[in-house]
């Protein structure tokens, strides 16, 4: 069986009397070590998929397996452990603590986790060895996103989930950040799953899952994911 499986996953957001269907029965599998791009228009359901996979939200029905565990049946305590130890998150707007340095931001994230990686090595791996004593405001957008990636990786997660990590960056900077995520996936052998609505960047995925109106529109496998020139 696959490392990750979504089986007929549905999500309905309830706001009082109003029901908002976000996922209408989603099926896909992801293998260990795959670099996966999730693409689709705004409102298609991409973030909902990532949030459910990362244990930040629960599905209304269906089953989700990760590494043989039925995550969709986890209780709150199990979800907290799962989020803390197994999942690294990267967001569009970096979410760095402004009054902490690069190194302190990464350190903070490792304090509650079981098997953190070496902080200096992780910062060096994202190309910021010489910036570790800088504050976020002293870094460019692309550099701040690298800090956010280092912070997520330092937890030594099984899954790295990235919601529009290039959304606030210009095209070339975004491409470099995506290349870093692709290299990270290859070097560490973990699953890296990236949401982007930039169609020009989807060709980098080993697998491209296109989402539309809460359903999977297509799943493409790239035998030769396009290298970034
Ligand atoms: P995408 O990431 O593709 O832009 P989302 O997963 O954020 O799409 O949203 C899917 C649908 O669910 C949209 O109609 C959105 O408005 C709705 N939605 C997302 N989050 C919430 C929420 N917390 N409460 C109510 N509706 C939501
Ligand atoms: P971008 O082109 O991504 O917007 P910037 O023009 O903001 O980048 O920054 C270019 C370079 O200058 C980056 O390497 C960034 O780290 C550095 N830099 C920007 N602001 C400061 C600052 N206040 N202190 C130190 N370095 C800075």
Short mmCIF file of C-alpha atoms and ligand atoms in Angstrom, two decimals:
data_model
loop_
_atom_site.label_atom_id
_atom_site.label_comp_id
_atom_site.label_asym_id
_atom_site.label_seq_id
_atom_site.Cartn_x
_atom_site.Cartn_y
_atom_site.Cartn_z
CA UNK A 1 0.00 0.00 0.00
CA UNK A 2 1.01 3.64 -0.47
CA UNK A 3 2.62 5.91 2.10
CA UNK A 4 -0.35 8.29 2.03
CA UNK A 5 -3.90 7.36 0.98
CA UNK A 6 -6.99 9.55 0.73
CA UNK A 7 -10.11 7.40 0.34
CA UNK A 8 -13.35 9.21 -0.59
CA UNK A 9 -12.50 12.13 1.69
CA UNK A 10 -15.30 14.68 2.09
CA UNK A 11 -15.28 17.95 3.95
CA UNK A 12 -18.24 20.16 4.64
CA UNK A 13 -17.69 23.39 6.57
CA UNK A 14 -20.73 24.28 8.67
CA UNK A 15 -21.29 27.93 9.52
CA UNK A 16 -24.57 27.99 11.45
CA UNK A 17 -27.26 26.93 8.97
CA UNK A 18 -24.98 27.27 5.99
CA UNK A 19 -23.07 24.27 4.65
CA UNK A 20 -20.03 24.89 2.47
CA UNK A 21 -18.86 21.77 0.62
CA UNK A 22 -15.08 21.97 0.30
CA UNK A 23 -14.16 18.37 -0.64
CA UNK A 24 -16.70 16.18 -2.43
CA UNK A 25 -14.97 12.76 -2.34
CA UNK A 26 -11.22 12.96 -2.89
CA UNK A 27 -9.03 9.93 -3.71
CA UNK A 28 -5.27 9.87 -4.26
CA UNK A 29 -2.13 8.10 -3.12
CA UNK A 30 1.38 9.41 -2.47
CA UNK A 31 4.52 7.29 -2.22
CA UNK A 32 7.39 7.76 0.20
CA UNK A 33 9.93 10.27 -1.11
CA UNK A 34 7.59 11.77 -3.72
CA UNK A 35 7.68 15.48 -4.53
CA UNK A 36 4.01 16.32 -5.06
CA UNK A 37 2.46 19.48 -6.42
CA UNK A 38 -1.21 20.22 -5.72
CA UNK A 39 -2.59 22.71 -8.22
CA UNK A 40 -5.96 24.32 -8.92
CA UNK A 41 -7.87 27.57 -8.81
CA UNK A 42 -8.55 29.54 -5.65
CA UNK A 43 -11.33 27.89 -3.63
CA UNK A 44 -10.81 24.47 -5.27
CA UNK A 45 -10.02 22.77 -1.95
CA UNK A 46 -6.20 22.61 -1.97
CA UNK A 47 -5.63 24.06 1.51
CA UNK A 48 -8.41 21.90 2.93
CA UNK A 49 -6.60 18.79 1.65
CA UNK A 50 -3.30 19.94 3.17
CA UNK A 51 -4.85 20.96 6.50
CA UNK A 52 -6.64 17.62 6.84
CA UNK A 53 -3.50 15.70 5.87
CA UNK A 54 -1.51 17.68 8.46
CA UNK A 55 -4.00 17.11 11.26
CA UNK A 56 -4.94 20.80 11.52
CA UNK A 57 -8.51 20.06 10.49
CA UNK A 58 -10.67 16.91 10.37
CA UNK A 59 -12.62 15.48 7.46
CA UNK A 60 -16.40 14.97 7.50
CA UNK A 61 -16.15 11.43 6.07
CA UNK A 62 -13.67 9.15 4.34
CA UNK A 63 -10.35 7.65 5.38
CA UNK A 64 -6.81 9.00 5.48
CA UNK A 65 -3.83 6.72 5.98
CA UNK A 66 -0.29 7.96 6.60
CA UNK A 67 2.51 5.42 6.98
CA UNK A 68 -0.04 2.70 7.82
CA UNK A 69 -1.85 4.81 10.45
CA UNK A 70 -5.52 5.73 10.13
CA UNK A 71 -5.02 9.45 10.80
CA UNK A 72 -8.69 10.23 10.09
CA UNK A 73 -9.59 8.27 13.27
CA UNK A 74 -7.09 10.07 15.52
CA UNK A 75 -8.45 11.81 18.62
CA UNK A 76 -7.28 15.33 19.62
CA UNK A 77 -4.34 14.03 21.66
CA UNK A 78 -3.13 11.78 18.84
CA UNK A 79 -3.52 14.65 16.36
CA UNK A 80 -1.42 16.95 18.55
CA UNK A 81 1.37 14.37 18.71
CA UNK A 82 1.11 13.79 14.96
CA UNK A 83 1.31 17.52 14.15
CA UNK A 84 4.18 18.03 16.56
CA UNK A 85 6.42 15.11 15.57
CA UNK A 86 5.51 14.01 12.07
CA UNK A 87 4.56 17.17 10.17
CA UNK A 88 6.51 20.21 9.04
CA UNK A 89 4.48 23.17 7.74
CA UNK A 90 5.53 26.00 5.47
CA UNK A 91 3.11 28.87 4.82
CA UNK A 92 2.79 31.61 2.22
CA UNK A 93 3.72 34.43 4.62
CA UNK A 94 6.62 32.68 6.45
CA UNK A 95 5.13 33.22 9.96
CA UNK A 96 8.54 33.93 11.51
CA UNK A 97 8.86 35.47 14.97
CA UNK A 98 10.10 38.98 14.19
CA UNK A 99 12.08 39.61 17.39
CA UNK A 100 14.00 36.34 17.16
CA UNK A 101 17.02 35.74 14.92
CA UNK A 102 17.08 33.13 12.16
CA UNK A 103 18.81 30.68 14.50
CA UNK A 104 16.41 31.41 17.37
CA UNK A 105 13.39 30.92 15.08
CA UNK A 106 14.66 27.48 14.09
CA UNK A 107 15.62 26.63 17.69
CA UNK A 108 12.16 27.52 18.97
CA UNK A 109 10.51 25.01 16.65
CA UNK A 110 12.76 22.16 17.79
CA UNK A 111 12.18 22.65 21.51
CA UNK A 112 9.06 20.52 21.66
CA UNK A 113 10.07 17.80 19.22
CA UNK A 114 11.54 14.35 19.77
CA UNK A 115 14.44 14.01 17.35
CA UNK A 116 15.47 17.48 16.14
CA UNK A 117 18.20 17.85 13.53
CA UNK A 118 21.30 19.94 14.14
CA UNK A 119 20.19 23.57 13.92
CA UNK A 120 23.33 25.02 12.32
CA UNK A 121 23.46 22.23 9.74
CA UNK A 122 19.80 22.72 8.85
CA UNK A 123 20.28 26.46 8.42
CA UNK A 124 23.35 25.80 6.24
CA UNK A 125 21.34 23.32 4.15
CA UNK A 126 18.94 26.09 3.08
CA UNK A 127 21.88 28.35 2.20
CA UNK A 128 21.69 30.77 5.13
CA UNK A 129 24.76 29.85 7.21
CA UNK A 130 26.00 33.44 7.04
CA UNK A 131 22.60 34.93 7.99
CA UNK A 132 21.78 32.96 11.11
CA UNK A 133 22.19 35.91 13.48
CA UNK A 134 20.03 38.22 11.34
CA UNK A 135 16.42 39.09 12.16
CA UNK A 136 13.64 38.30 9.65
CA UNK A 137 13.22 41.97 8.65
CA UNK A 138 16.85 41.98 7.48
CA UNK A 139 16.18 39.23 4.95
CA UNK A 140 14.53 39.20 1.54
CA UNK A 141 11.26 37.35 1.01
CA UNK A 142 13.01 34.35 -0.50
CA UNK A 143 15.45 34.19 2.40
CA UNK A 144 12.63 34.39 4.95
CA UNK A 145 10.92 31.47 3.23
CA UNK A 146 14.20 29.52 3.46
CA UNK A 147 14.20 30.18 7.21
CA UNK A 148 10.63 28.87 7.39
CA UNK A 149 11.74 25.74 5.49
CA UNK A 150 14.71 25.25 7.85
CA UNK A 151 12.37 25.67 10.82
CA UNK A 152 10.04 22.99 9.46
CA UNK A 153 12.90 20.62 8.55
CA UNK A 154 14.69 20.94 11.89
CA UNK A 155 11.82 18.99 13.46
CA UNK A 156 12.90 16.06 11.26
CA UNK A 157 9.34 15.52 9.98
CA UNK A 158 8.00 12.59 7.95
CA UNK A 159 5.99 14.98 5.79
CA UNK A 160 6.72 18.53 4.72
CA UNK A 161 3.50 20.35 3.79
CA UNK A 162 3.82 23.69 2.02
CA UNK A 163 0.80 25.92 1.38
CA UNK A 164 1.61 28.39 -1.43
CA UNK A 165 5.26 28.74 -0.34
CA UNK A 166 5.98 30.81 -3.46
CA UNK A 167 2.78 32.87 -3.33
CA UNK A 168 4.44 36.00 -1.97
CA UNK A 169 7.61 35.71 -4.09
CA UNK A 170 8.48 36.85 -7.59
CA UNK A 171 8.71 34.12 -10.23
CA UNK A 172 12.47 33.49 -10.11
CA UNK A 173 12.72 33.59 -6.32
CA UNK A 174 9.71 31.25 -6.14
CA UNK A 175 11.36 28.87 -8.57
CA UNK A 176 14.52 28.77 -6.41
CA UNK A 177 12.45 28.06 -3.29
CA UNK A 178 10.66 25.24 -5.12
CA UNK A 179 14.02 23.88 -6.27
CA UNK A 180 15.18 23.87 -2.63
CA UNK A 181 12.06 21.93 -1.68
CA UNK A 182 12.65 19.46 -4.53
CA UNK A 183 16.32 18.98 -3.47
CA UNK A 184 15.22 18.55 0.15
CA UNK A 185 12.79 15.85 -0.91
CA UNK A 186 15.49 14.00 -2.86
CA UNK A 187 18.18 14.29 -0.18
CA UNK A 188 16.04 13.40 2.83
CA UNK A 189 13.71 10.89 1.18
CA UNK A 190 10.64 12.44 2.87
CA UNK A 191 7.36 13.36 1.17
CA UNK A 192 7.19 17.02 0.26
CA UNK A 193 3.77 18.30 -0.81
CA UNK A 194 3.47 21.79 -2.23
CA UNK A 195 0.39 23.80 -3.16
CA UNK A 196 0.85 26.26 -5.96
CA UNK A 197 -1.50 28.02 -8.33
CA UNK A 198 1.44 28.94 -10.52
CA UNK A 199 0.98 26.52 -13.41
CA UNK A 200 4.48 27.23 -14.73
CA UNK A 201 5.95 25.59 -11.61
CA UNK A 202 3.81 22.43 -11.52
CA UNK A 203 6.11 20.66 -14.01
CA UNK A 204 8.62 20.20 -11.16
CA UNK A 205 6.41 17.68 -9.34
CA UNK A 206 6.98 13.92 -9.52
CA UNK A 207 3.21 13.83 -9.21
CA UNK A 208 0.83 16.67 -10.01
CA UNK A 209 -2.63 16.49 -8.41
CA UNK A 210 -5.09 18.95 -9.95
CA UNK A 211 -8.07 19.89 -7.80
CA UNK A 212 -11.27 21.49 -9.07
CA UNK A 213 -14.50 22.23 -7.19
CA UNK A 214 -13.61 19.86 -4.34
CA UNK A 215 -12.76 16.95 -6.65
CA UNK A 216 -9.60 15.55 -8.21
CA UNK A 217 -9.55 16.71 -11.81
CA UNK A 218 -6.40 14.80 -12.81
CA UNK A 219 -3.31 13.10 -11.42
CA UNK A 220 -0.21 13.18 -13.60
CA UNK A 221 3.05 11.36 -13.00
CA UNK A 222 6.17 13.07 -14.37
CA UNK A 223 8.85 10.52 -15.20
CA UNK A 224 11.27 13.41 -15.74
CA UNK A 225 10.21 16.26 -13.50
CA UNK A 226 11.41 19.36 -15.26
CA UNK A 227 14.71 20.49 -13.80
CA UNK A 228 14.92 24.16 -13.07
CA UNK A 229 17.37 25.87 -15.39
P1 LIG B 1 -7.97 26.57 -2.03
O1 LIG B 1 -6.87 26.24 -1.06
O2 LIG B 1 -7.94 25.70 -3.26
O3 LIG B 1 -8.03 28.01 -2.38
P2 LIG B 1 -9.73 26.01 0.22
O4 LIG B 1 -9.43 24.61 0.60
O5 LIG B 1 -9.13 27.10 1.02
O6 LIG B 1 -9.37 26.20 -1.33
O7 LIG B 1 -11.31 26.24 0.20
C1 LIG B 1 -12.24 25.32 -0.35
C2 LIG B 1 -13.65 25.81 -0.07
O8 LIG B 1 -13.92 25.73 1.32
C3 LIG B 1 -13.87 27.27 -0.46
O9 LIG B 1 -15.22 27.40 -0.89
C4 LIG B 1 -13.68 28.00 0.85
O10 LIG B 1 -14.38 29.20 0.86
C5 LIG B 1 -14.21 27.02 1.85
N1 LIG B 1 -13.56 27.13 3.16
C6 LIG B 1 -12.23 26.94 3.41
N2 LIG B 1 -11.97 27.08 4.72
C7 LIG B 1 -13.15 27.37 5.34
C8 LIG B 1 -13.55 27.61 6.68
N3 LIG B 1 -12.67 27.60 7.68
N4 LIG B 1 -14.86 27.85 6.91
C9 LIG B 1 -15.75 27.87 5.91
N5 LIG B 1 -15.44 27.64 4.62
C10 LIG B 1 -14.17 27.38 4.32
P1 LIG B 2 14.23 41.09 -2.69
O1 LIG B 2 14.83 41.35 -4.04
O2 LIG B 2 13.96 39.63 -2.45
O3 LIG B 2 13.10 41.97 -2.30
P2 LIG B 2 15.79 42.80 -0.95
O4 LIG B 2 16.04 43.83 -1.99
O5 LIG B 2 14.82 43.06 0.13
O6 LIG B 2 15.43 41.41 -1.65
O7 LIG B 2 17.16 42.40 -0.30
C1 LIG B 2 18.31 42.09 -1.08
C2 LIG B 2 19.40 41.60 -0.15
O8 LIG B 2 19.69 42.56 0.87
C3 LIG B 2 19.01 40.32 0.56
O9 LIG B 2 20.12 39.42 0.56
C4 LIG B 2 18.67 40.76 1.96
O10 LIG B 2 19.01 39.75 2.87
C5 LIG B 2 19.56 41.97 2.16
N1 LIG B 2 18.90 42.93 3.07
C6 LIG B 2 17.72 43.58 2.86
N2 LIG B 2 17.41 44.39 3.91
C7 LIG B 2 18.41 44.23 4.82
C8 LIG B 2 18.70 44.79 6.12
N3 LIG B 2 17.88 45.66 6.70
N4 LIG B 2 19.81 44.38 6.76
C9 LIG B 2 20.63 43.48 6.19
N5 LIG B 2 20.44 42.92 4.98
C10 LIG B 2 19.35 43.30 4.29
#
